[in-house]
Amino acid sequence: MEAKSSSPLRPSVWSLPAGRHGLARELVSGSQRERLLYGVMVATAELGYATTTVADVLERAGVSRKTFYQHFTDKLECFLAAHQVGRDAMMAAVFAVIEHPLDDPVEQLRAVNLAYLSAVADEPAFAKAFFVEIYGAGPEARERRLDCRRELADLLHIWHSSLPGRHPEYRPIPATACAAAMGAADTLATDYLRLYPADGLVALEPDISYAILALLGLPQAADAVAAAR
């Protein structure tokens, strides 16, 4: 067997031995599914969701059409499954930072933003497919995308509750303010990915952190981010 990558967004095993290999059925099925998820992600990033066909996915996954339909009913189901794997990976990067809090809550916010942007930048196909192309995949896909943004907004609201006594300009805010701030951050990242390669996404961290802090009514913290650029 040939190892491909330890990334959850890429197949852990790319090729299996031909013929009677004696491998467990679960291993073979798992490898096929991983390759299909990777295939739909890469095909969508390259061709756009609307023009991507099942044949395009098969070409990049290296599996048969029969195998595809053993795992998924159609292209959308495969796409949504791939989105879930990617979403889980991005959120894992966020929680890895949250689980080791910094003394300064603003630096904590910036560290979370950087971790998320870095995780997305490390997976260019995921970035293009699920930040840009997902909006053309229909209402269920768009709802999945918005649900991810809502989860991040909830985390932002929890973070904001840690600020009393740490920043003199702090004042309580409604959850909708966090939703608006996260929407602005998401728009900045998505607009960037429409125009530029994903590997430069981390450079947006100061702009995104500034926008969040300013929209949450923390002008002094926002000015400090701008001054540190």
CSV table of C-alpha atoms in Angstrom, one decimal:
chain,number,residue,atom,x,y,z
A,1,MET,CA,0.0,0.0,0.0
A,2,GLU,CA,1.2,3.5,-0.8
A,3,ALA,CA,0.7,6.2,1.9
A,4,LYS,CA,-0.6,9.5,0.6
A,5,SER,CA,-0.9,11.9,3.5
A,6,SER,CA,-1.7,12.1,7.2
A,7,SER,CA,-4.1,15.1,6.5
A,8,PRO,CA,-7.7,14.3,7.2
A,9,LEU,CA,-8.6,16.0,3.9
A,10,ARG,CA,-6.4,13.7,1.8
A,11,PRO,CA,-6.5,9.9,1.4
A,12,SER,CA,-4.4,8.1,4.1
A,13,VAL,CA,-3.8,5.3,1.6
A,14,TRP,CA,-3.8,6.2,-2.1
A,15,SER,CA,-3.3,2.8,-3.8
A,16,LEU,CA,-4.1,-0.7,-2.7
A,17,PRO,CA,-2.5,-3.9,-4.0
A,18,ALA,CA,-4.0,-5.4,-7.1
A,19,GLY,CA,-5.6,-8.8,-7.2
A,20,ARG,CA,-6.3,-10.9,-4.1
A,21,HIS,CA,-4.7,-8.8,-1.5
A,22,GLY,CA,-6.4,-10.2,1.6
A,23,LEU,CA,-7.1,-6.8,3.1
A,24,ALA,CA,-10.0,-6.2,5.3
A,25,ARG,CA,-13.2,-5.1,3.5
A,26,GLU,CA,-13.5,-2.1,5.9
A,27,LEU,CA,-10.0,-0.9,4.9
A,28,VAL,CA,-10.7,-1.1,1.2
A,29,SER,CA,-14.1,0.6,1.6
A,30,GLY,CA,-12.5,3.3,3.8
A,31,SER,CA,-9.8,4.0,1.2
A,32,GLN,CA,-12.3,4.2,-1.6
A,33,ARG,CA,-14.4,6.7,0.3
A,34,GLU,CA,-11.4,8.9,1.2
A,35,ARG,CA,-10.4,9.0,-2.4
A,36,LEU,CA,-13.8,9.9,-3.5
A,37,LEU,CA,-14.0,12.7,-1.0
A,38,TYR,CA,-10.7,14.0,-2.1
A,39,GLY,CA,-11.7,13.6,-5.7
A,40,VAL,CA,-14.9,15.7,-5.4
A,41,MET,CA,-13.0,18.4,-3.6
A,42,VAL,CA,-10.2,18.6,-6.2
A,43,ALA,CA,-12.6,18.4,-9.1
A,44,THR,CA,-14.8,21.1,-7.7
A,45,ALA,CA,-11.9,23.4,-7.0
A,46,GLU,CA,-10.6,23.0,-10.5
A,47,LEU,CA,-13.8,23.0,-12.5
A,48,GLY,CA,-16.4,24.6,-10.3
A,49,TYR,CA,-19.3,22.8,-8.7
A,50,ALA,CA,-21.8,23.3,-11.5
A,51,THR,CA,-19.7,21.8,-14.2
A,52,THR,CA,-18.1,19.0,-12.2
A,53,THR,CA,-19.5,15.6,-13.1
A,54,VAL,CA,-19.3,12.2,-11.4
A,55,ALA,CA,-16.8,11.2,-14.1
A,56,ASP,CA,-14.5,14.1,-13.1
A,57,VAL,CA,-14.6,12.9,-9.5
A,58,LEU,CA,-13.8,9.3,-10.6
A,59,GLU,CA,-10.9,10.5,-12.7
A,60,ARG,CA,-9.3,12.2,-9.7
A,61,ALA,CA,-10.2,9.5,-7.2
A,62,GLY,CA,-9.1,6.6,-9.3
A,63,VAL,CA,-12.1,4.4,-8.6
A,64,SER,CA,-14.9,3.0,-10.7
A,65,ARG,CA,-18.4,4.4,-11.2
A,66,LYS,CA,-19.8,1.3,-9.5
A,67,THR,CA,-17.7,2.0,-6.4
A,68,PHE,CA,-18.9,5.6,-6.4
A,69,TYR,CA,-22.6,4.6,-6.2
A,70,GLN,CA,-21.8,2.1,-3.5
A,71,HIS,CA,-20.8,5.0,-1.3
A,72,PHE,CA,-23.0,7.9,-2.5
A,73,THR,CA,-26.2,8.5,-4.3
A,74,ASP,CA,-25.0,11.5,-6.3
A,75,LYS,CA,-22.4,14.2,-6.6
A,76,LEU,CA,-24.1,16.4,-4.0
A,77,GLU,CA,-24.0,13.8,-1.3
A,78,CYS,CA,-20.3,13.2,-2.0
A,79,PHE,CA,-19.6,16.9,-1.9
A,80,LEU,CA,-21.5,17.4,1.4
A,81,ALA,CA,-19.6,14.5,3.0
A,82,ALA,CA,-16.3,16.0,1.9
A,83,HIS,CA,-17.4,19.4,3.3
A,84,GLN,CA,-18.1,17.7,6.7
A,85,VAL,CA,-14.6,16.2,6.8
A,86,GLY,CA,-13.1,19.6,5.9
A,87,ARG,CA,-15.2,21.4,8.5
A,88,ASP,CA,-14.2,19.0,11.2
A,89,ALA,CA,-10.5,19.5,10.3
A,90,MET,CA,-10.8,23.3,10.4
A,91,MET,CA,-12.7,23.2,13.7
A,92,ALA,CA,-10.1,20.9,15.2
A,93,ALA,CA,-7.4,23.5,14.4
A,94,VAL,CA,-9.5,26.1,16.2
A,95,PHE,CA,-10.1,24.0,19.3
A,96,ALA,CA,-6.4,23.0,19.5
A,97,VAL,CA,-5.7,26.7,20.2
A,98,ILE,CA,-8.7,27.2,22.5
A,99,GLU,CA,-7.7,24.3,24.7
A,100,HIS,CA,-4.4,26.1,25.5
A,101,PRO,CA,-5.6,29.7,26.4
A,102,LEU,CA,-3.3,32.6,26.4
A,103,ASP,CA,-3.2,35.2,29.1
A,104,ASP,CA,-4.2,38.0,26.8
A,105,PRO,CA,-7.7,37.4,25.3
A,106,VAL,CA,-7.0,39.5,22.2
A,107,GLU,CA,-3.9,37.5,21.5
A,108,GLN,CA,-6.0,34.4,22.0
A,109,LEU,CA,-8.5,35.7,19.4
A,110,ARG,CA,-5.7,36.4,17.0
A,111,ALA,CA,-4.2,32.9,17.6
A,112,VAL,CA,-7.5,31.3,16.8
A,113,ASN,CA,-7.9,33.3,13.6
A,114,LEU,CA,-4.4,32.5,12.5
A,115,ALA,CA,-4.9,28.8,13.2
A,116,TYR,CA,-8.1,28.7,11.2
A,117,LEU,CA,-6.6,30.6,8.3
A,118,SER,CA,-3.5,28.5,8.3
A,119,ALA,CA,-5.5,25.3,8.3
A,120,VAL,CA,-7.5,26.5,5.3
A,121,ALA,CA,-4.4,27.8,3.5
A,122,ASP,CA,-2.8,24.4,3.8
A,123,GLU,CA,-5.6,22.8,1.8
A,124,PRO,CA,-6.0,24.9,-1.4
A,125,ALA,CA,-8.6,22.6,-2.9
A,126,PHE,CA,-10.7,22.6,0.2
A,127,ALA,CA,-10.4,26.4,0.4
A,128,LYS,CA,-11.7,26.9,-3.2
A,129,ALA,CA,-14.3,24.2,-3.1
A,130,PHE,CA,-15.9,25.0,0.3
A,131,PHE,CA,-15.4,28.8,0.6
A,132,VAL,CA,-16.2,29.8,-3.0
A,133,GLU,CA,-17.9,27.0,-4.9
A,134,ILE,CA,-20.2,25.8,-2.1
A,135,TYR,CA,-22.7,28.6,-2.8
A,136,GLY,CA,-23.4,27.1,-6.2
A,137,ALA,CA,-24.2,23.7,-4.8
A,138,GLY,CA,-27.8,24.4,-3.7
A,139,PRO,CA,-29.6,25.3,-0.5
A,140,GLU,CA,-28.5,22.4,1.7
A,141,ALA,CA,-24.8,23.1,0.9
A,142,ARG,CA,-25.3,26.8,1.6
A,143,GLU,CA,-27.0,25.9,4.9
A,144,ARG,CA,-24.0,23.7,5.9
A,145,ARG,CA,-21.7,26.6,5.1
A,146,LEU,CA,-23.8,29.1,7.2
A,147,ASP,CA,-24.0,26.6,10.1
A,148,CYS,CA,-20.2,26.5,10.2
A,149,ARG,CA,-20.2,30.3,10.4
A,150,ARG,CA,-22.8,30.2,13.2
A,151,GLU,CA,-20.6,27.8,15.2
A,152,LEU,CA,-17.7,30.2,14.9
A,153,ALA,CA,-19.9,33.1,16.0
A,154,ASP,CA,-21.0,31.2,19.1
A,155,LEU,CA,-17.3,30.6,20.0
A,156,LEU,CA,-16.7,34.3,19.4
A,157,HIS,CA,-19.5,35.2,21.8
A,158,ILE,CA,-18.0,32.9,24.5
A,159,TRP,CA,-14.6,34.6,23.9
A,160,HIS,CA,-16.2,38.0,24.3
A,161,SER,CA,-17.6,37.0,27.7
A,162,SER,CA,-14.0,36.6,28.9
A,163,LEU,CA,-13.2,40.3,28.4
A,164,PRO,CA,-14.8,42.2,31.4
A,165,GLY,CA,-12.1,43.8,33.5
A,166,ARG,CA,-9.5,43.1,30.8
A,167,HIS,CA,-10.4,45.9,28.4
A,168,PRO,CA,-11.8,49.2,29.6
A,169,GLU,CA,-13.9,49.7,26.5
A,170,TYR,CA,-15.7,46.4,27.0
A,171,ARG,CA,-19.5,46.5,27.0
A,172,PRO,CA,-22.0,43.6,26.8
A,173,ILE,CA,-23.2,42.8,23.2
A,174,PRO,CA,-25.9,40.6,21.7
A,175,ALA,CA,-25.1,37.4,20.0
A,176,THR,CA,-26.1,39.0,16.7
A,177,ALA,CA,-23.1,41.3,16.9
A,178,CYS,CA,-20.8,38.2,16.9
A,179,ALA,CA,-22.7,36.8,14.0
A,180,ALA,CA,-22.2,40.1,12.1
A,181,ALA,CA,-18.5,40.1,13.0
A,182,MET,CA,-18.0,36.6,11.8
A,183,GLY,CA,-19.9,37.3,8.7
A,184,ALA,CA,-17.5,40.1,7.9
A,185,ALA,CA,-14.5,37.9,8.6
A,186,ASP,CA,-15.9,35.1,6.4
A,187,THR,CA,-16.6,37.6,3.6
A,188,LEU,CA,-13.0,38.9,3.7
A,189,ALA,CA,-11.6,35.3,3.4
A,190,THR,CA,-14.1,34.3,0.7
A,191,ASP,CA,-13.5,37.3,-1.4
A,192,TYR,CA,-9.7,36.8,-1.1
A,193,LEU,CA,-10.0,33.2,-2.3
A,194,ARG,CA,-12.1,34.2,-5.3
A,195,LEU,CA,-9.1,36.1,-6.6
A,196,TYR,CA,-5.9,34.8,-5.1
A,197,PRO,CA,-4.2,31.4,-4.2
A,198,ALA,CA,-5.0,30.1,-0.8
A,199,ASP,CA,-1.4,30.0,0.5
A,200,GLY,CA,-1.5,33.8,1.0
A,201,LEU,CA,-4.6,33.6,3.2
A,202,VAL,CA,-2.8,33.9,6.5
A,203,ALA,CA,-1.7,37.4,5.6
A,204,LEU,CA,-5.4,38.4,6.2
A,205,GLU,CA,-5.2,37.7,9.9
A,206,PRO,CA,-4.6,41.3,11.0
A,207,ASP,CA,-7.4,42.6,8.8
A,208,ILE,CA,-9.8,39.9,10.0
A,209,SER,CA,-8.8,40.4,13.7
A,210,TYR,CA,-9.2,44.2,13.3
A,211,ALA,CA,-12.6,43.9,11.7
A,212,ILE,CA,-13.9,41.6,14.4
A,213,LEU,CA,-12.6,43.8,17.3
A,214,ALA,CA,-14.0,46.9,15.7
A,215,LEU,CA,-17.4,45.5,15.0
A,216,LEU,CA,-17.6,44.2,18.6
A,217,GLY,CA,-17.0,47.7,19.9
A,218,LEU,CA,-13.4,47.2,21.0
A,219,PRO,CA,-11.7,50.1,19.3
A,220,GLN,CA,-8.6,50.3,21.4
A,221,ALA,CA,-7.9,46.6,20.8
A,222,ALA,CA,-8.5,47.0,17.1
A,223,ASP,CA,-6.2,50.0,17.0
A,224,ALA,CA,-3.5,48.0,18.7
A,225,VAL,CA,-3.8,45.3,16.0
A,226,ALA,CA,-3.5,48.0,13.3
A,227,ALA,CA,-0.5,49.6,15.0
A,228,ALA,CA,1.3,46.3,15.2
A,229,ARG,CA,1.2,45.6,11.5
